[in-house]
Amino acid sequence: MNAKQPEVEVRAPPLGALPLRKLNLNLLYPLDAILRARSLTEAGREVRLSQPAMSHALRRLREHFADDLVIHLGAEQQLTPLGLALRPEVQRVMREVEGAFNFSLAFDPMTTTGAIHVATSEAIEQMLLGEVLRNLSTTAPGLTVSILPLDIARPRRALDDGADLLLLPEQCALDGLETLPILNDQASCMIWTGHPTLRDCHDLSEDQYRAARHIVARGELTESFPLDAAGAEMLRARRICVQTSSQATLPAIVIGSDLVATGSMWLFQHYASMMPLKVVTAPFTRRRSPIVAQWPKHRRDPMLAWFVDQIRERRRQYPRGLE
């Protein structure tokens, strides 16, 4: 069994320490291929270089980094700790290089064949992206959109994994990115319209909330709501009777039950517009949590700007009073 590789911290050299004129940027392409491919031959095929040319490139890369980068054990190729640490960094640089060379100020959504990778939570995906994605067949038929999972506690990982756009609560937003507010959210509760004891309620009292049976789902976003100490304590003290793996399963379980779900007002309003569900005010201090779009500042991409505009337009279609 192979021993666990030690973690290596990758540190960029100080600006100007390595003048570009002294670096052969053509080595980026073989470096990227070598760090991803299973063999040097496969890497060579990917960048259309012969075996001798790839061997020469690998030799120069090893000299530059003062590290083997890859080790060949029989027919297998393993990356060194530095090689493993470099791989996501090089992939990020390659995405930025490709974005720069594919950049165009002329953007036509009807003819584009581009791709956008969006990282967000399941709740935000459902309440903001559903109609936008459904409409792509008529608004941008050649555009490909991929939704990536977002770890709210570590949103920067999504950028490292290739996300072009983040949709997340403002208090979880990253510094140093372009940031655009999309909508204001707040914590609410959702119940079945035929709930045996709460069906006539519009506002839950603290006593009713504490006495209720609760259902929770992964990614309910309650951790990102700016609650006061009393509200946070009520969340922790909930009597949780059902836990689900997905936000999407909440309606099917809540309907016909006495369960109370706590989460995004926007998402619950979306469910209630289609199913026998009711959104009631939670007994928390009403503080709103802005949801924002974020993207790297170097991305002056009209395709990305167009997509963000579609999301903002979707927000404008929500009923007045929820903003």
PDB file of N, CA and C in Angstrom, residues 52-138:
ATOM      1  N   PRO A  52      10.354  11.876 -27.752  1.00  0.00           N
ATOM      2  CA  PRO A  52      11.575  12.631 -27.422  1.00  0.00           C
ATOM      3  C   PRO A  52      11.284  14.072 -27.008  1.00  0.00           C
ATOM      4  N   ALA A  53      10.330  14.709 -27.663  1.00  0.00           N
ATOM      5  CA  ALA A  53      10.001  16.085 -27.319  1.00  0.00           C
ATOM      6  C   ALA A  53       9.401  16.184 -25.913  1.00  0.00           C
ATOM      7  N   MET A  54       8.550  15.212 -25.539  1.00  0.00           N
ATOM      8  CA  MET A  54       7.972  15.225 -24.195  1.00  0.00           C
ATOM      9  C   MET A  54       9.037  14.943 -23.146  1.00  0.00           C
ATOM     10  N   SER A  55       9.956  14.037 -23.457  1.00  0.00           N
ATOM     11  CA  SER A  55      11.047  13.753 -22.515  1.00  0.00           C
ATOM     12  C   SER A  55      11.901  15.001 -22.305  1.00  0.00           C
ATOM     13  N   HIS A  56      12.143  15.741 -23.391  1.00  0.00           N
ATOM     14  CA  HIS A  56      12.923  16.970 -23.295  1.00  0.00           C
ATOM     15  C   HIS A  56      12.173  18.013 -22.456  1.00  0.00           C
ATOM     16  N   ALA A  57      10.840  18.111 -22.672  1.00  0.00           N
ATOM     17  CA  ALA A  57      10.038  19.063 -21.900  1.00  0.00           C
ATOM     18  C   ALA A  57      10.041  18.694 -20.420  1.00  0.00           C
ATOM     19  N   LEU A  58       9.909  17.396 -20.117  1.00  0.00           N
ATOM     20  CA  LEU A  58       9.905  16.966 -18.725  1.00  0.00           C
ATOM     21  C   LEU A  58      11.251  17.263 -18.068  1.00  0.00           C
ATOM     22  N   ARG A  59      12.331  17.069 -18.797  1.00  0.00           N
ATOM     23  CA  ARG A  59      13.658  17.355 -18.250  1.00  0.00           C
ATOM     24  C   ARG A  59      13.783  18.837 -17.891  1.00  0.00           C
ATOM     25  N   ARG A  60      13.295  19.701 -18.781  1.00  0.00           N
ATOM     26  CA  ARG A  60      13.378  21.135 -18.525  1.00  0.00           C
ATOM     27  C   ARG A  60      12.484  21.541 -17.350  1.00  0.00           C
ATOM     28  N   LEU A  61      11.328  20.910 -17.250  1.00  0.00           N
ATOM     29  CA  LEU A  61      10.434  21.205 -16.138  1.00  0.00           C
ATOM     30  C   LEU A  61      11.045  20.760 -14.807  1.00  0.00           C
ATOM     31  N   ARG A  62      11.688  19.605 -14.826  1.00  0.00           N
ATOM     32  CA  ARG A  62      12.343  19.138 -13.600  1.00  0.00           C
ATOM     33  C   ARG A  62      13.463  20.080 -13.177  1.00  0.00           C
ATOM     34  N   GLU A  63      14.185  20.607 -14.156  1.00  0.00           N
ATOM     35  CA  GLU A  63      15.246  21.560 -13.842  1.00  0.00           C
ATOM     36  C   GLU A  63      14.658  22.845 -13.266  1.00  0.00           C
ATOM     37  N   HIS A  64      13.546  23.283 -13.854  1.00  0.00           N
ATOM     38  CA  HIS A  64      12.940  24.541 -13.402  1.00  0.00           C
ATOM     39  C   HIS A  64      12.434  24.430 -11.964  1.00  0.00           C
ATOM     40  N   PHE A  65      11.724  23.324 -11.659  1.00  0.00           N
ATOM     41  CA  PHE A  65      11.129  23.173 -10.340  1.00  0.00           C
ATOM     42  C   PHE A  65      12.067  22.502  -9.331  1.00  0.00           C
ATOM     43  N   ALA A  66      13.214  22.003  -9.826  1.00  0.00           N
ATOM     44  CA  ALA A  66      14.142  21.271  -8.955  1.00  0.00           C
ATOM     45  C   ALA A  66      13.417  20.126  -8.255  1.00  0.00           C
ATOM     46  N   ASP A  67      12.595  19.434  -9.015  1.00  0.00           N
ATOM     47  CA  ASP A  67      11.788  18.335  -8.482  1.00  0.00           C
ATOM     48  C   ASP A  67      11.472  17.386  -9.631  1.00  0.00           C
ATOM     49  N   ASP A  68      11.323  16.081  -9.332  1.00  0.00           N
ATOM     50  CA  ASP A  68      11.029  15.102 -10.387  1.00  0.00           C
ATOM     51  C   ASP A  68       9.626  15.269 -10.972  1.00  0.00           C
ATOM     52  N   LEU A  69       8.691  15.828 -10.204  1.00  0.00           N
ATOM     53  CA  LEU A  69       7.297  16.026 -10.604  1.00  0.00           C
ATOM     54  C   LEU A  69       6.545  14.723 -10.789  1.00  0.00           C
ATOM     55  N   VAL A  70       7.088  13.781 -11.585  1.00  0.00           N
ATOM     56  CA  VAL A  70       6.468  12.468 -11.765  1.00  0.00           C
ATOM     57  C   VAL A  70       7.535  11.393 -11.579  1.00  0.00           C
ATOM     58  N   ILE A  71       7.104  10.275 -11.015  1.00  0.00           N
ATOM     59  CA  ILE A  71       7.986   9.126 -10.819  1.00  0.00           C
ATOM     60  C   ILE A  71       7.354   7.935 -11.517  1.00  0.00           C
ATOM     61  N   HIS A  72       8.127   7.224 -12.299  1.00  0.00           N
ATOM     62  CA  HIS A  72       7.625   6.063 -13.028  1.00  0.00           C
ATOM     63  C   HIS A  72       8.017   4.791 -12.289  1.00  0.00           C
ATOM     64  N   LEU A  73       6.984   4.053 -11.862  1.00  0.00           N
ATOM     65  CA  LEU A  73       7.175   2.785 -11.172  1.00  0.00           C
ATOM     66  C   LEU A  73       6.612   1.689 -12.055  1.00  0.00           C
ATOM     67  N   GLY A  74       7.488   1.081 -12.849  1.00  0.00           N
ATOM     68  CA  GLY A  74       7.027   0.095 -13.819  1.00  0.00           C
ATOM     69  C   GLY A  74       6.178   0.779 -14.865  1.00  0.00           C
ATOM     70  N   ALA A  75       4.951   0.278 -15.041  1.00  0.00           N
ATOM     71  CA  ALA A  75       4.048   0.869 -16.031  1.00  0.00           C
ATOM     72  C   ALA A  75       3.230   2.009 -15.446  1.00  0.00           C
ATOM     73  N   GLU A  76       3.378   2.252 -14.137  1.00  0.00           N
ATOM     74  CA  GLU A  76       2.568   3.272 -13.496  1.00  0.00           C
ATOM     75  C   GLU A  76       3.361   4.568 -13.322  1.00  0.00           C
ATOM     76  N   GLN A  77       2.634   5.663 -13.307  1.00  0.00           N
ATOM     77  CA  GLN A  77       3.219   6.981 -13.101  1.00  0.00           C
ATOM     78  C   GLN A  77       2.591   7.606 -11.871  1.00  0.00           C
ATOM     79  N   GLN A  78       3.408   8.072 -10.959  1.00  0.00           N
ATOM     80  CA  GLN A  78       2.912   8.721  -9.748  1.00  0.00           C
ATOM     81  C   GLN A  78       3.486  10.115  -9.662  1.00  0.00           C
ATOM     82  N   LEU A  79       2.671  11.049  -9.196  1.00  0.00           N
ATOM     83  CA  LEU A  79       3.131  12.414  -9.009  1.00  0.00           C
ATOM     84  C   LEU A  79       3.849  12.540  -7.674  1.00  0.00           C
ATOM     85  N   THR A  80       4.869  13.358  -7.645  1.00  0.00           N
ATOM     86  CA  THR A  80       5.528  13.681  -6.388  1.00  0.00           C
ATOM     87  C   THR A  80       4.615  14.608  -5.587  1.00  0.00           C
ATOM     88  N   PRO A  81       4.892  14.826  -4.295  1.00  0.00           N
ATOM     89  CA  PRO A  81       4.063  15.779  -3.533  1.00  0.00           C
ATOM     90  C   PRO A  81       3.966  17.140  -4.206  1.00  0.00           C
ATOM     91  N   LEU A  82       5.085  17.629  -4.783  1.00  0.00           N
ATOM     92  CA  LEU A  82       5.022  18.913  -5.473  1.00  0.00           C
ATOM     93  C   LEU A  82       4.149  18.818  -6.720  1.00  0.00           C
ATOM     94  N   GLY A  83       4.258  17.699  -7.448  1.00  0.00           N
ATOM     95  CA  GLY A  83       3.427  17.506  -8.629  1.00  0.00           C
ATOM     96  C   GLY A  83       1.947  17.516  -8.284  1.00  0.00           C
ATOM     97  N   LEU A  84       1.598  16.826  -7.177  1.00  0.00           N
ATOM     98  CA  LEU A  84       0.192  16.806  -6.744  1.00  0.00           C
ATOM     99  C   LEU A  84      -0.292  18.202  -6.371  1.00  0.00           C
ATOM    100  N   ALA A  85       0.561  18.965  -5.686  1.00  0.00           N
ATOM    101  CA  ALA A  85       0.173  20.307  -5.277  1.00  0.00           C
ATOM    102  C   ALA A  85       0.082  21.254  -6.467  1.00  0.00           C
ATOM    103  N   LEU A  86       0.920  21.024  -7.479  1.00  0.00           N
ATOM    104  CA  LEU A  86       0.921  21.892  -8.654  1.00  0.00           C
ATOM    105  C   LEU A  86      -0.284  21.675  -9.554  1.00  0.00           C
ATOM    106  N   ARG A  87      -0.822  20.464  -9.575  1.00  0.00           N
ATOM    107  CA  ARG A  87      -1.845  20.116 -10.557  1.00  0.00           C
ATOM    108  C   ARG A  87      -3.033  21.085 -10.560  1.00  0.00           C
ATOM    109  N   PRO A  88      -3.690  21.359  -9.412  1.00  0.00           N
ATOM    110  CA  PRO A  88      -4.814  22.307  -9.478  1.00  0.00           C
ATOM    111  C   PRO A  88      -4.373  23.724  -9.832  1.00  0.00           C
ATOM    112  N   GLU A  89      -3.158  24.108  -9.431  1.00  0.00           N
ATOM    113  CA  GLU A  89      -2.676  25.443  -9.761  1.00  0.00           C
ATOM    114  C   GLU A  89      -2.489  25.599 -11.265  1.00  0.00           C
ATOM    115  N   VAL A  90      -1.907  24.585 -11.883  1.00  0.00           N
ATOM    116  CA  VAL A  90      -1.673  24.642 -13.329  1.00  0.00           C
ATOM    117  C   VAL A  90      -2.997  24.611 -14.084  1.00  0.00           C
ATOM    118  N   GLN A  91      -3.940  23.797 -13.605  1.00  0.00           N
ATOM    119  CA  GLN A  91      -5.248  23.749 -14.262  1.00  0.00           C
ATOM    120  C   GLN A  91      -5.945  25.105 -14.180  1.00  0.00           C
ATOM    121  N   ARG A  92      -5.815  25.790 -13.042  1.00  0.00           N
ATOM    122  CA  ARG A  92      -6.408  27.117 -12.909  1.00  0.00           C
ATOM    123  C   ARG A  92      -5.782  28.096 -13.904  1.00  0.00           C
ATOM    124  N   VAL A  93      -4.453  28.052 -14.020  1.00  0.00           N
ATOM    125  CA  VAL A  93      -3.764  28.938 -14.960  1.00  0.00           C
ATOM    126  C   VAL A  93      -4.201  28.638 -16.392  1.00  0.00           C
ATOM    127  N   MET A  94      -4.347  27.359 -16.729  1.00  0.00           N
ATOM    128  CA  MET A  94      -4.749  26.987 -18.087  1.00  0.00           C
ATOM    129  C   MET A  94      -6.149  27.500 -18.397  1.00  0.00           C
ATOM    130  N   ARG A  95      -7.053  27.439 -17.403  1.00  0.00           N
ATOM    131  CA  ARG A  95      -8.400  27.968 -17.633  1.00  0.00           C
ATOM    132  C   ARG A  95      -8.351  29.464 -17.902  1.00  0.00           C
ATOM    133  N   GLU A  96      -7.503  30.176 -17.155  1.00  0.00           N
ATOM    134  CA  GLU A  96      -7.413  31.615 -17.347  1.00  0.00           C
ATOM    135  C   GLU A  96      -6.783  31.960 -18.694  1.00  0.00           C
ATOM    136  N   VAL A  97      -5.782  31.170 -19.103  1.00  0.00           N
ATOM    137  CA  VAL A  97      -5.149  31.395 -20.403  1.00  0.00           C
ATOM    138  C   VAL A  97      -6.157  31.168 -21.524  1.00  0.00           C
ATOM    139  N   GLU A  98      -6.902  30.055 -21.431  1.00  0.00           N
ATOM    140  CA  GLU A  98      -7.895  29.765 -22.459  1.00  0.00           C
ATOM    141  C   GLU A  98      -8.981  30.834 -22.478  1.00  0.00           C
ATOM    142  N   GLY A  99      -9.374  31.323 -21.271  1.00  0.00           N
ATOM    143  CA  GLY A  99     -10.371  32.372 -21.220  1.00  0.00           C
ATOM    144  C   GLY A  99      -9.893  33.648 -21.889  1.00  0.00           C
ATOM    145  N   ALA A 100      -8.603  33.964 -21.699  1.00  0.00           N
ATOM    146  CA  ALA A 100      -8.046  35.175 -22.307  1.00  0.00           C
ATOM    147  C   ALA A 100      -8.019  35.065 -23.830  1.00  0.00           C
ATOM    148  N   PHE A 101      -7.611  33.906 -24.344  1.00  0.00           N
ATOM    149  CA  PHE A 101      -7.495  33.758 -25.790  1.00  0.00           C
ATOM    150  C   PHE A 101      -8.843  33.542 -26.468  1.00  0.00           C
ATOM    151  N   ASN A 102      -9.837  33.102 -25.678  1.00  0.00           N
ATOM    152  CA  ASN A 102     -11.180  32.933 -26.254  1.00  0.00           C
ATOM    153  C   ASN A 102     -12.066  34.141 -25.994  1.00  0.00           C
ATOM    154  N   PHE A 103     -11.476  35.175 -25.357  1.00  0.00           N
ATOM    155  CA  PHE A 103     -12.258  36.352 -24.992  1.00  0.00           C
ATOM    156  C   PHE A 103     -12.717  37.114 -26.238  1.00  0.00           C
ATOM    157  N   SER A 104     -13.934  37.564 -26.167  1.00  0.00           N
ATOM    158  CA  SER A 104     -14.473  38.361 -27.270  1.00  0.00           C
ATOM    159  C   SER A 104     -15.517  39.313 -26.707  1.00  0.00           C
ATOM    160  N   LEU A 105     -15.471  40.573 -27.137  1.00  0.00           N
ATOM    161  CA  LEU A 105     -16.479  41.533 -26.717  1.00  0.00           C
ATOM    162  C   LEU A 105     -17.789  41.337 -27.463  1.00  0.00           C
ATOM    163  N   ALA A 106     -17.719  40.633 -28.583  1.00  0.00           N
ATOM    164  CA  ALA A 106     -18.925  40.358 -29.365  1.00  0.00           C
ATOM    165  C   ALA A 106     -19.525  39.042 -28.877  1.00  0.00           C
ATOM    166  N   PHE A 107     -20.681  39.126 -28.230  1.00  0.00           N
ATOM    167  CA  PHE A 107     -21.318  37.931 -27.692  1.00  0.00           C
ATOM    168  C   PHE A 107     -22.760  37.871 -28.159  1.00  0.00           C
ATOM    169  N   ASP A 108     -23.100  36.765 -28.767  1.00  0.00           N
ATOM    170  CA  ASP A 108     -24.464  36.534 -29.219  1.00  0.00           C
ATOM    171  C   ASP A 108     -24.964  35.257 -28.556  1.00  0.00           C
ATOM    172  N   PRO A 109     -25.892  35.343 -27.598  1.00  0.00           N
ATOM    173  CA  PRO A 109     -26.342  34.142 -26.902  1.00  0.00           C
ATOM    174  C   PRO A 109     -26.963  33.105 -27.825  1.00  0.00           C
ATOM    175  N   MET A 110     -27.505  33.521 -28.964  1.00  0.00           N
ATOM    176  CA  MET A 110     -28.141  32.566 -29.869  1.00  0.00           C
ATOM    177  C   MET A 110     -27.126  31.738 -30.650  1.00  0.00           C
ATOM    178  N   THR A 111     -25.888  32.202 -30.735  1.00  0.00           N
ATOM    179  CA  THR A 111     -24.884  31.468 -31.513  1.00  0.00           C
ATOM    180  C   THR A 111     -23.734  30.952 -30.672  1.00  0.00           C
ATOM    181  N   THR A 112     -23.658  31.347 -29.405  1.00  0.00           N
ATOM    182  CA  THR A 112     -22.530  30.916 -28.580  1.00  0.00           C
ATOM    183  C   THR A 112     -22.529  29.406 -28.373  1.00  0.00           C
ATOM    184  N   THR A 113     -21.344  28.851 -28.274  1.00  0.00           N
ATOM    185  CA  THR A 113     -21.177  27.425 -27.940  1.00  0.00           C
ATOM    186  C   THR A 113     -20.304  27.315 -26.689  1.00  0.00           C
ATOM    187  N   GLY A 114     -20.330  28.345 -25.863  1.00  0.00           N
ATOM    188  CA  GLY A 114     -19.497  28.374 -24.676  1.00  0.00           C
ATOM    189  C   GLY A 114     -20.059  27.528 -23.547  1.00  0.00           C
ATOM    190  N   ALA A 115     -19.330  27.556 -22.422  1.00  0.00           N
ATOM    191  CA  ALA A 115     -19.724  26.789 -21.231  1.00  0.00           C
ATOM    192  C   ALA A 115     -19.511  27.640 -19.988  1.00  0.00           C
ATOM    193  N   ILE A 116     -20.404  27.501 -19.024  1.00  0.00           N
ATOM    194  CA  ILE A 116     -20.311  28.204 -17.754  1.00  0.00           C
ATOM    195  C   ILE A 116     -20.459  27.179 -16.627  1.00  0.00           C
ATOM    196  N   HIS A 117     -19.579  27.263 -15.645  1.00  0.00           N
ATOM    197  CA  HIS A 117     -19.628  26.387 -14.483  1.00  0.00           C
ATOM    198  C   HIS A 117     -20.032  27.226 -13.276  1.00  0.00           C
ATOM    199  N   VAL A 118     -21.162  26.862 -12.670  1.00  0.00           N
ATOM    200  CA  VAL A 118     -21.721  27.620 -11.552  1.00  0.00           C
ATOM    201  C   VAL A 118     -21.666  26.764 -10.295  1.00  0.00           C
ATOM    202  N   ALA A 119     -21.118  27.321  -9.217  1.00  0.00           N
ATOM    203  CA  ALA A 119     -21.083  26.617  -7.938  1.00  0.00           C
ATOM    204  C   ALA A 119     -22.066  27.275  -6.984  1.00  0.00           C
ATOM    205  N   THR A 120     -22.963  26.474  -6.429  1.00  0.00           N
ATOM    206  CA  THR A 120     -23.952  27.007  -5.499  1.00  0.00           C
ATOM    207  C   THR A 120     -24.526  25.871  -4.670  1.00  0.00           C
ATOM    208  N   SER A 121     -25.333  26.228  -3.684  1.00  0.00           N
ATOM    209  CA  SER A 121     -26.003  25.220  -2.871  1.00  0.00           C
ATOM    210  C   SER A 121     -27.251  24.723  -3.589  1.00  0.00           C
ATOM    211  N   GLU A 122     -27.772  23.602  -3.121  1.00  0.00           N
ATOM    212  CA  GLU A 122     -28.976  23.041  -3.741  1.00  0.00           C
ATOM    213  C   GLU A 122     -30.164  23.991  -3.614  1.00  0.00           C
ATOM    214  N   ALA A 123     -30.282  24.646  -2.452  1.00  0.00           N
ATOM    215  CA  ALA A 123     -31.410  25.558  -2.240  1.00  0.00           C
ATOM    216  C   ALA A 123     -31.372  26.728  -3.215  1.00  0.00           C
ATOM    217  N   ILE A 124     -30.209  27.349  -3.375  1.00  0.00           N
ATOM    218  CA  ILE A 124     -30.095  28.481  -4.289  1.00  0.00           C
ATOM    219  C   ILE A 124     -30.258  28.019  -5.731  1.00  0.00           C
ATOM    220  N   GLU A 125     -29.770  26.831  -6.045  1.00  0.00           N
ATOM    221  CA  GLU A 125     -29.947  26.291  -7.396  1.00  0.00           C
ATOM    222  C   GLU A 125     -31.422  26.183  -7.742  1.00  0.00           C
ATOM    223  N   GLN A 126     -32.213  25.673  -6.817  1.00  0.00           N
ATOM    224  CA  GLN A 126     -33.635  25.496  -7.091  1.00  0.00           C
ATOM    225  C   GLN A 126     -34.369  26.819  -7.206  1.00  0.00           C
ATOM    226  N   MET A 127     -34.066  27.782  -6.316  1.00  0.00           N
ATOM    227  CA  MET A 127     -34.884  28.998  -6.315  1.00  0.00           C
ATOM    228  C   MET A 127     -34.446  30.012  -7.347  1.00  0.00           C
ATOM    229  N   LEU A 128     -33.207  29.939  -7.851  1.00  0.00           N
ATOM    230  CA  LEU A 128     -32.734  30.950  -8.791  1.00  0.00           C
ATOM    231  C   LEU A 128     -32.451  30.430 -10.194  1.00  0.00           C
ATOM    232  N   LEU A 129     -31.999  29.185 -10.304  1.00  0.00           N
ATOM    233  CA  LEU A 129     -31.486  28.736 -11.591  1.00  0.00           C
ATOM    234  C   LEU A 129     -32.461  27.905 -12.411  1.00  0.00           C
ATOM    235  N   GLY A 130     -33.491  27.365 -11.774  1.00  0.00           N
ATOM    236  CA  GLY A 130     -34.381  26.450 -12.482  1.00  0.00           C
ATOM    237  C   GLY A 130     -34.939  27.021 -13.773  1.00  0.00           C
ATOM    238  N   GLU A 131     -35.613  28.158 -13.689  1.00  0.00           N
ATOM    239  CA  GLU A 131     -36.240  28.734 -14.884  1.00  0.00           C
ATOM    240  C   GLU A 131     -35.194  29.244 -15.868  1.00  0.00           C
ATOM    241  N   VAL A 132     -34.074  29.777 -15.345  1.00  0.00           N
ATOM    242  CA  VAL A 132     -33.001  30.242 -16.237  1.00  0.00           C
ATOM    243  C   VAL A 132     -32.497  29.091 -17.099  1.00  0.00           C
ATOM    244  N   LEU A 133     -32.282  27.938 -16.477  1.00  0.00           N
ATOM    245  CA  LEU A 133     -31.763  26.789 -17.219  1.00  0.00           C
ATOM    246  C   LEU A 133     -32.810  26.223 -18.171  1.00  0.00           C
ATOM    247  N   ARG A 134     -34.068  26.230 -17.744  1.00  0.00           N
ATOM    248  CA  ARG A 134     -35.121  25.725 -18.635  1.00  0.00           C
ATOM    249  C   ARG A 134     -35.247  26.591 -19.888  1.00  0.00           C
ATOM    250  N   ASN A 135     -34.990  27.886 -19.757  1.00  0.00           N
ATOM    251  CA  ASN A 135     -35.164  28.804 -20.882  1.00  0.00           C
ATOM    252  C   ASN A 135     -33.984  28.820 -21.846  1.00  0.00           C
ATOM    253  N   LEU A 136     -32.900  28.125 -21.508  1.00  0.00           N
ATOM    254  CA  LEU A 136     -31.716  28.174 -22.368  1.00  0.00           C
ATOM    255  C   LEU A 136     -32.000  27.634 -23.772  1.00  0.00           C
ATOM    256  N   SER A 137     -32.950  26.736 -23.892  1.00  0.00           N
ATOM    257  CA  SER A 137     -33.234  26.174 -25.213  1.00  0.00           C
ATOM    258  C   SER A 137     -33.683  27.239 -26.198  1.00  0.00           C
ATOM    259  N   THR A 138     -34.235  28.338 -25.682  1.00  0.00           N
ATOM    260  CA  THR A 138     -34.667  29.427 -26.567  1.00  0.00           C
ATOM    261  C   THR A 138     -33.785  30.666 -26.452  1.00  0.00           C
TER     262      THR A 138
END
